[in-house]
Amino acid sequence: MKRELAGGPCSVARAADVLGDAWALLILRDCMHGVKRFDEFQRSLQVARNTLSDRLGKLVDAGVLTKEFYQDNPPRYEYLLTEMGRDLFPVLSAILAWGDKWLDGALGAPVTLHHETCGHDLEPEVVCRHCKQPVTDHDVQFCVGPGYPGVVTSGTDFRHRLAPAPGADGGRPHAHLRAS
Amino acid sequence: VERKSFAGMHCSVAQCLEAVGEWWSMLIVRDAFLGVTRFDEFQQRLGISRNILNQRLAHLAAHGVLQKTLYSEHPPRYEYRLTAKGRDLWPVLTAMRQWGDAYAAPDGPPLHLVHKSCGQIADAIMTCSGCGERLTTRDVRAVPGPGDLDDLVPAARTTR
C-alpha cells in the first residue's frame, strides 16, 4: 500500500501525490504530444491495459484530464488535458531538460522543443516573474508561507529550516552548506 | 512490485523518471535542497522505513544525483549531498512546487521563496532561452532531436 505523500505542508509532495507515479507523467507527456485515445496511449507506453486504465482514471479524478465521449457504437472516450493539466507543462519541460542534459546517452536530445513564438529551439529556464532573472537554489531564501499550518504532525515539520519572514535569519541551507 | 524499467526508452522524460521517478526520491532531493544531509533526519522527515530510505539513497547515489560522504569514523556515518547533476533538478522541483501551490494548497503556499537578488517572493516562471518569453504548452512544438531513435514524435502529432 502506497503511503500518501501529501501529509506534510509541502506543495512538492502534494503535486507528487496527484501525479501518482512515473506512468502518470508519461501519460501527460503523450497528452502534450496530442495523444488522446486509450489504444494510442497503450501503443506508445507499452503498458498493461489495466495499469493504463487505472492511471487514466486517477488523472481524471485528480482533475488533470477530462474524459470525453466521442463515439456511440461502440462507446469510445478520449482523454484531454484540462487547464490544471496544461499547467503541468513547466514540470514536464523541466524534467525533459534535465534528462537531455544528464541522461541523453551522448546521442543528443531525442526531442527538442521549438518555440513557435520566436522561432528558436529552446531550453526552458526558470526566471523570477518580477525581475526576469534566473532563479537558482543558491539565490533564494526559503520562508514560511501563508499556508504553513500552525500545528504539523511530528516528523514532517520543517519550520526550523525556514525563515519566519523574508529577510529574517534562516532559510538559507546553501549558505550553511558552504560554511561547513 | 518493481515497475517496468524505462531505461530502453529514448525519451529524456522517461530517462529522468528512471533516475528519480519514484516520488520518494524527489522528496529526498527536495529535503537535500532544504539542507538535510543525514540519514536519520531524512528518515524522520519522510517517515518511511529505513530499508526503503536506504534503497532510495543508494539509487540516487548510483545515478550521481547525491554524493555519499563519510563524516564520522567511529561509528562510521555518512552524509548525502546534492551533486551538480542533483542541483540541476532545481527547475523540476520549482515547477512541481508552483503547480502544487496553485492547485493543491487550499490554505495558500506552505513555503515562500524569496529571490535574494530582487527581494521579491519568487514566483518562478518557465521561459524560452531564445527570447525570454514565458513558455506554455500551446506555443511550443516537439520536433525530433539528434538522439531520437524511436520515432518519439510521429509526424501526425507534431502539429495540432
CSV table of C-alpha atoms in Angstrom, one decimal:
chain,number,residue,atom,x,y,z
A,1,MET,CA,0.0,0.0,0.0
A,2,LYS,CA,1.5,3.3,-1.0
A,3,ARG,CA,1.8,5.7,1.8
A,4,GLU,CA,0.2,9.1,1.0
A,5,LEU,CA,2.9,11.7,0.3
A,6,ALA,CA,0.7,14.7,0.9
A,7,GLY,CA,0.6,14.6,4.7
A,8,GLY,CA,3.1,17.3,5.3
A,9,PRO,CA,2.8,21.0,4.5
A,10,CYS,CA,4.6,20.8,1.1
A,11,SER,CA,3.4,21.6,-2.4
A,12,VAL,CA,6.0,19.4,-3.9
A,13,ALA,CA,4.6,16.4,-2.1
A,14,ARG,CA,1.0,17.3,-2.9
A,15,ALA,CA,1.9,17.6,-6.6
A,16,ALA,CA,3.8,14.3,-6.5
A,17,ASP,CA,0.7,12.7,-4.9
A,18,VAL,CA,-1.5,13.9,-7.8
A,19,LEU,CA,1.0,12.8,-10.4
A,20,GLY,CA,1.0,9.4,-8.7
A,21,ASP,CA,3.8,7.7,-10.4
A,22,ALA,CA,6.1,7.7,-13.4
A,23,TRP,CA,3.4,6.3,-15.7
A,24,ALA,CA,1.2,9.2,-15.0
A,25,LEU,CA,3.9,11.6,-16.1
A,26,LEU,CA,4.5,9.7,-19.3
A,27,ILE,CA,0.7,9.8,-20.0
A,28,LEU,CA,0.8,13.6,-19.6
A,29,ARG,CA,3.9,13.7,-21.8
A,30,ASP,CA,1.9,11.9,-24.5
A,31,CYS,CA,-1.1,14.2,-24.0
A,32,MET,CA,1.1,17.1,-24.7
A,33,HIS,CA,2.1,15.4,-27.9
A,34,GLY,CA,-1.6,15.3,-28.8
A,35,VAL,CA,-2.3,11.7,-27.8
A,36,LYS,CA,-6.0,11.3,-26.7
A,37,ARG,CA,-7.2,7.7,-27.1
A,38,PHE,CA,-6.7,4.7,-25.0
A,39,ASP,CA,-5.2,2.5,-27.7
A,40,GLU,CA,-2.8,5.2,-28.7
A,41,PHE,CA,-1.5,5.6,-25.2
A,42,GLN,CA,-1.2,1.9,-24.9
A,43,ARG,CA,0.8,1.6,-28.1
A,44,SER,CA,3.1,4.5,-27.1
A,45,LEU,CA,3.7,3.3,-23.5
A,46,GLN,CA,3.6,-0.5,-23.9
A,47,VAL,CA,2.0,-0.6,-20.5
A,48,ALA,CA,-0.6,-3.2,-19.4
A,49,ARG,CA,-4.2,-2.1,-20.2
A,50,ASN,CA,-5.3,-2.4,-16.6
A,51,THR,CA,-2.4,-0.2,-15.4
A,52,LEU,CA,-3.1,2.4,-18.1
A,53,SER,CA,-6.8,2.3,-17.3
A,54,ASP,CA,-6.1,2.8,-13.6
A,55,ARG,CA,-3.7,5.8,-14.2
A,56,LEU,CA,-6.0,7.5,-16.7
A,57,GLY,CA,-8.8,7.1,-14.1
A,58,LYS,CA,-6.7,8.7,-11.4
A,59,LEU,CA,-5.7,11.6,-13.6
A,60,VAL,CA,-9.3,12.2,-14.4
A,61,ASP,CA,-10.3,12.0,-10.7
A,62,ALA,CA,-7.5,14.5,-9.9
A,63,GLY,CA,-8.8,16.9,-12.4
A,64,VAL,CA,-5.8,16.9,-14.7
A,65,LEU,CA,-7.6,15.1,-17.6
A,66,THR,CA,-11.2,15.1,-18.7
A,67,LYS,CA,-12.8,12.0,-20.3
A,68,GLU,CA,-15.0,12.9,-23.3
A,69,PHE,CA,-17.3,10.7,-25.2
A,70,TYR,CA,-16.6,10.8,-28.9
A,71,GLN,CA,-18.4,7.9,-30.4
A,72,ASP,CA,-21.6,5.9,-29.8
A,73,ASN,CA,-21.3,2.4,-31.3
A,74,PRO,CA,-19.1,1.1,-29.7
A,75,PRO,CA,-18.9,3.8,-27.0
A,76,ARG,CA,-15.4,5.4,-27.1
A,77,TYR,CA,-13.8,8.1,-25.0
A,78,GLU,CA,-10.9,10.4,-25.4
A,79,TYR,CA,-8.7,12.0,-22.7
A,80,LEU,CA,-8.0,15.7,-22.9
A,81,LEU,CA,-5.8,17.9,-20.7
A,82,THR,CA,-7.7,20.4,-18.5
A,83,GLU,CA,-6.2,23.8,-17.6
A,84,MET,CA,-4.8,22.1,-14.5
A,85,GLY,CA,-3.2,19.5,-16.7
A,86,ARG,CA,-1.8,22.0,-19.2
A,87,ASP,CA,-0.3,23.9,-16.3
A,88,LEU,CA,1.9,20.9,-15.7
A,89,PHE,CA,3.9,21.8,-18.8
A,90,PRO,CA,6.6,23.6,-16.8
A,91,VAL,CA,7.1,20.4,-14.8
A,92,LEU,CA,7.4,18.2,-17.9
A,93,SER,CA,9.7,20.6,-19.7
A,94,ALA,CA,12.0,20.9,-16.6
A,95,ILE,CA,12.1,17.1,-16.5
A,96,LEU,CA,12.8,17.0,-20.2
A,97,ALA,CA,15.6,19.5,-19.9
A,98,TRP,CA,17.3,17.6,-17.1
A,99,GLY,CA,17.0,14.3,-19.0
A,100,ASP,CA,18.5,16.0,-22.1
A,101,LYS,CA,21.5,17.4,-20.1
A,102,TRP,CA,22.4,14.4,-18.0
A,103,LEU,CA,20.8,11.3,-19.5
A,104,ASP,CA,21.0,11.6,-23.3
A,105,GLY,CA,23.5,8.7,-23.6
A,106,ALA,CA,25.7,11.1,-25.6
A,107,LEU,CA,23.3,10.9,-28.5
A,108,GLY,CA,21.9,14.3,-28.1
A,109,ALA,CA,18.3,15.2,-27.1
A,110,PRO,CA,15.7,12.7,-28.6
A,111,VAL,CA,13.2,15.5,-28.8
A,112,THR,CA,13.7,19.3,-29.0
A,113,LEU,CA,11.2,22.0,-28.3
A,114,HIS,CA,10.7,24.6,-30.9
A,115,HIS,CA,9.3,27.9,-29.6
A,116,GLU,CA,6.8,28.9,-32.2
A,117,THR,CA,6.5,32.5,-30.9
A,118,CYS,CA,10.2,33.3,-31.5
A,119,GLY,CA,11.2,30.6,-33.9
A,120,HIS,CA,14.1,29.2,-31.7
A,121,ASP,CA,14.7,25.7,-30.5
A,122,LEU,CA,14.6,26.3,-26.8
A,123,GLU,CA,15.8,25.2,-23.4
A,124,PRO,CA,13.4,26.1,-20.7
A,125,GLU,CA,14.7,28.4,-18.0
A,126,VAL,CA,13.3,29.3,-14.6
A,127,VAL,CA,13.2,33.0,-14.0
A,128,CYS,CA,11.7,35.3,-11.4
A,129,ARG,CA,8.4,36.8,-12.6
A,130,HIS,CA,9.3,40.2,-11.0
A,131,CYS,CA,12.9,40.8,-12.2
A,132,LYS,CA,13.1,38.2,-15.0
A,133,GLN,CA,16.5,37.0,-13.7
A,134,PRO,CA,17.2,33.2,-13.5
A,135,VAL,CA,16.2,31.7,-10.1
A,136,THR,CA,18.6,29.0,-8.7
A,137,ASP,CA,18.6,27.3,-5.3
A,138,HIS,CA,21.6,29.5,-4.4
A,139,ASP,CA,19.8,32.8,-4.7
A,140,VAL,CA,16.6,32.1,-2.9
A,141,GLN,CA,15.7,32.2,0.8
A,142,PHE,CA,13.1,29.6,2.0
A,143,CYS,CA,10.4,31.3,4.1
A,144,VAL,CA,7.3,30.3,5.9
A,145,GLY,CA,4.3,30.8,3.6
A,146,PRO,CA,0.7,31.7,4.4
A,147,GLY,CA,-0.4,28.1,4.0
A,148,TYR,CA,2.1,26.6,6.5
A,149,PRO,CA,-0.1,25.1,9.3
A,150,GLY,CA,0.2,26.2,12.9
A,151,VAL,CA,0.5,22.6,14.1
A,152,VAL,CA,2.2,19.9,12.0
A,153,THR,CA,2.5,16.2,12.8
A,154,SER,CA,5.9,15.4,14.2
A,155,GLY,CA,8.5,14.5,11.7
A,156,THR,CA,7.1,16.4,8.7
A,157,ASP,CA,7.5,19.8,10.4
A,158,PHE,CA,10.3,21.8,8.8
A,159,ARG,CA,9.6,25.2,10.2
A,160,HIS,CA,13.1,25.3,11.7
A,161,ARG,CA,14.6,25.2,8.2
A,162,LEU,CA,12.6,28.2,7.1
A,163,ALA,CA,12.9,32.0,7.7
A,164,PRO,CA,9.9,33.3,9.6
A,165,ALA,CA,9.6,36.2,7.1
A,166,PRO,CA,11.5,37.4,4.0
A,167,GLY,CA,14.9,38.9,5.0
A,168,ALA,CA,14.9,37.4,8.5
A,169,ASP,CA,17.5,34.9,9.6
A,170,GLY,CA,17.3,31.3,8.4
A,171,GLY,CA,16.1,29.6,5.3
A,172,ARG,CA,19.5,29.6,3.6
A,173,PRO,CA,20.7,26.0,3.5
A,174,HIS,CA,23.1,26.7,0.7
A,175,ALA,CA,24.9,29.3,2.9
A,176,HIS,CA,25.1,26.8,5.7
A,177,LEU,CA,26.4,24.1,3.3
A,178,ARG,CA,29.1,26.4,2.0
A,179,ALA,CA,30.2,27.4,5.6
A,180,SER,CA,30.5,23.8,6.8
B,1,VAL,CA,6.2,-4.6,-7.1
B,2,GLU,CA,9.1,-3.2,-9.1
B,3,ARG,CA,7.8,-1.3,-12.0
B,4,LYS,CA,9.0,-1.8,-15.5
B,5,SER,CA,12.3,-0.1,-16.3
B,6,PHE,CA,12.2,2.9,-18.6
B,7,ALA,CA,15.9,2.5,-19.4
B,8,GLY,CA,15.2,1.4,-23.0
B,9,MET,CA,13.0,4.4,-24.0
B,10,HIS,CA,14.8,7.1,-25.9
B,11,CYS,CA,13.0,9.8,-24.2
B,12,SER,CA,14.5,12.3,-21.8
B,13,VAL,CA,11.4,12.5,-19.7
B,14,ALA,CA,11.4,8.7,-19.3
B,15,GLN,CA,15.2,8.7,-18.5
B,16,CYS,CA,14.7,11.4,-15.9
B,17,LEU,CA,11.9,9.3,-14.3
B,18,GLU,CA,14.2,6.3,-14.4
B,19,ALA,CA,16.6,8.2,-12.1
B,20,VAL,CA,14.1,10.0,-9.9
B,21,GLY,CA,10.6,8.7,-10.9
B,22,GLU,CA,9.8,7.1,-7.7
B,23,TRP,CA,8.4,10.1,-5.8
B,24,TRP,CA,10.1,9.4,-2.5
B,25,SER,CA,13.3,10.1,-4.5
B,26,MET,CA,12.1,13.5,-5.4
B,27,LEU,CA,11.1,14.3,-1.8
B,28,ILE,CA,14.6,13.2,-0.8
B,29,VAL,CA,16.0,15.7,-3.3
B,30,ARG,CA,13.6,18.4,-2.0
B,31,ASP,CA,14.9,17.8,1.5
B,32,ALA,CA,18.5,17.9,0.3
B,33,PHE,CA,17.8,21.4,-1.1
B,34,LEU,CA,16.4,22.4,2.3
B,35,GLY,CA,19.8,21.4,3.8
B,36,VAL,CA,19.0,17.9,5.1
B,37,THR,CA,22.2,15.7,4.8
B,38,ARG,CA,21.8,12.9,7.3
B,39,PHE,CA,20.0,9.6,7.2
B,40,ASP,CA,18.2,10.0,10.5
B,41,GLU,CA,16.8,13.4,9.5
B,42,PHE,CA,15.7,12.2,6.1
B,43,GLN,CA,14.0,9.3,7.8
B,44,GLN,CA,12.3,11.4,10.4
B,45,ARG,CA,11.0,13.9,7.8
B,46,LEU,CA,9.8,11.3,5.3
B,47,GLY,CA,8.5,8.8,7.8
B,48,ILE,CA,9.5,5.9,5.5
B,49,SER,CA,11.1,2.6,6.6
B,50,ARG,CA,14.9,2.6,7.0
B,51,ASN,CA,15.4,0.0,4.3
B,52,ILE,CA,13.3,1.8,1.7
B,53,LEU,CA,15.2,5.0,2.5
B,54,ASN,CA,18.5,3.2,2.2
B,55,GLN,CA,17.4,1.8,-1.2
B,56,ARG,CA,16.4,5.3,-2.4
B,57,LEU,CA,19.5,7.0,-1.2
B,58,ALA,CA,21.7,4.3,-2.8
B,59,HIS,CA,19.7,4.6,-6.1
B,60,LEU,CA,20.2,8.4,-6.1
B,61,ALA,CA,23.9,8.0,-5.3
B,62,ALA,CA,24.3,5.3,-8.1
B,63,HIS,CA,22.7,7.7,-10.6
B,64,GLY,CA,25.0,10.5,-9.5
B,65,VAL,CA,22.3,12.7,-8.1
B,66,LEU,CA,23.6,12.6,-4.5
B,67,GLN,CA,27.1,12.0,-3.2
B,68,LYS,CA,27.6,9.9,-0.1
B,69,THR,CA,30.5,11.1,2.1
B,70,LEU,CA,31.9,9.7,5.3
B,71,TYR,CA,31.7,12.3,8.0
B,72,SER,CA,32.5,10.3,11.2
B,73,GLU,CA,34.7,7.3,11.5
B,74,HIS,CA,33.7,5.8,14.9
B,75,PRO,CA,31.0,4.8,14.3
B,76,PRO,CA,31.1,5.2,10.5
B,77,ARG,CA,28.5,7.8,9.5
B,78,TYR,CA,27.7,9.2,6.1
B,79,GLU,CA,26.0,12.2,4.8
B,80,TYR,CA,24.3,12.8,1.4
B,81,ARG,CA,24.8,16.0,-0.6
B,82,LEU,CA,23.5,17.0,-4.0
B,83,THR,CA,25.9,16.8,-6.9
B,84,ALA,CA,25.9,19.3,-9.8
B,85,LYS,CA,23.5,16.8,-11.5
B,86,GLY,CA,21.3,16.8,-8.4
B,87,ARG,CA,21.3,20.6,-8.1
B,88,ASP,CA,20.2,20.7,-11.8
B,89,LEU,CA,16.9,19.2,-10.6
B,90,TRP,CA,16.0,22.6,-9.1
B,91,PRO,CA,13.8,23.6,-12.0
B,92,VAL,CA,11.9,20.3,-11.8
B,93,LEU,CA,11.2,20.9,-8.1
B,94,THR,CA,10.4,24.5,-8.6
B,95,ALA,CA,7.8,23.7,-11.3
B,96,MET,CA,6.3,20.9,-9.1
B,97,ARG,CA,6.1,23.2,-6.1
B,98,GLN,CA,4.5,26.0,-8.0
B,99,TRP,CA,1.9,23.7,-9.5
B,100,GLY,CA,1.2,22.3,-6.1
B,101,ASP,CA,0.9,25.9,-4.7
B,102,ALA,CA,-1.6,26.7,-7.5
B,103,TYR,CA,-3.8,23.5,-7.3
B,104,ALA,CA,-3.2,21.7,-4.1
B,105,ALA,CA,-2.6,24.3,-1.4
B,106,PRO,CA,-6.1,25.5,-0.3
B,107,ASP,CA,-4.6,27.5,2.6
B,108,GLY,CA,-2.0,29.2,0.5
B,109,PRO,CA,1.6,28.2,-0.3
B,110,PRO,CA,3.2,26.5,2.8
B,111,LEU,CA,6.6,27.9,1.7
B,112,HIS,CA,7.7,31.1,0.0
B,113,LEU,CA,10.9,31.5,-1.8
B,114,VAL,CA,12.4,35.0,-1.7
B,115,HIS,CA,14.7,35.9,-4.6
B,116,LYS,CA,17.7,37.4,-3.0
B,117,SER,CA,18.8,39.5,-6.0
B,118,CYS,CA,15.4,41.4,-6.2
B,119,GLY,CA,14.0,40.8,-2.7
B,120,GLN,CA,10.6,39.7,-4.1
B,121,ILE,CA,8.8,36.5,-3.3
B,122,ALA,CA,10.0,34.5,-6.2
B,123,ASP,CA,7.1,33.5,-8.4
B,124,ALA,CA,9.2,31.5,-10.8
B,125,ILE,CA,8.1,31.0,-14.4
B,126,MET,CA,9.5,28.9,-17.2
B,127,THR,CA,10.8,31.0,-20.1
B,128,CYS,CA,12.3,30.4,-23.5
B,129,SER,CA,16.1,30.5,-23.6
B,130,GLY,CA,16.0,32.1,-27.0
B,131,CYS,CA,13.6,35.1,-26.5
B,132,GLY,CA,12.8,35.2,-22.7
B,133,GLU,CA,9.1,34.8,-23.3
B,134,ARG,CA,7.0,32.7,-21.0
B,135,LEU,CA,6.5,29.1,-22.2
B,136,THR,CA,3.2,27.3,-22.4
B,137,THR,CA,2.2,24.1,-24.0
B,138,ARG,CA,0.4,26.0,-26.7
B,139,ASP,CA,3.3,27.7,-28.2
B,140,VAL,CA,5.9,25.0,-28.4
B,141,ARG,CA,6.2,22.1,-30.8
B,142,ALA,CA,8.1,18.9,-30.1
B,143,VAL,CA,10.4,18.0,-33.0
B,144,PRO,CA,12.7,15.0,-33.3
B,145,GLY,CA,16.2,15.8,-32.0
B,146,PRO,CA,19.5,14.2,-32.8
B,147,GLY,CA,19.0,11.4,-30.3
B,148,ASP,CA,15.5,10.3,-31.5
B,149,LEU,CA,15.9,6.6,-32.3
B,150,ASP,CA,12.3,5.5,-31.6
B,151,ASP,CA,10.2,8.0,-33.7
B,152,LEU,CA,9.0,9.5,-30.4
B,153,VAL,CA,7.2,12.3,-32.2
B,154,PRO,CA,5.3,10.8,-35.1
B,155,ALA,CA,4.7,13.4,-37.8
B,156,ALA,CA,1.0,13.4,-37.2
B,157,ARG,CA,1.5,14.6,-33.7
B,158,THR,CA,3.8,17.5,-34.3
B,159,THR,CA,1.1,19.8,-35.5
B,160,ARG,CA,-2.1,20.5,-33.6
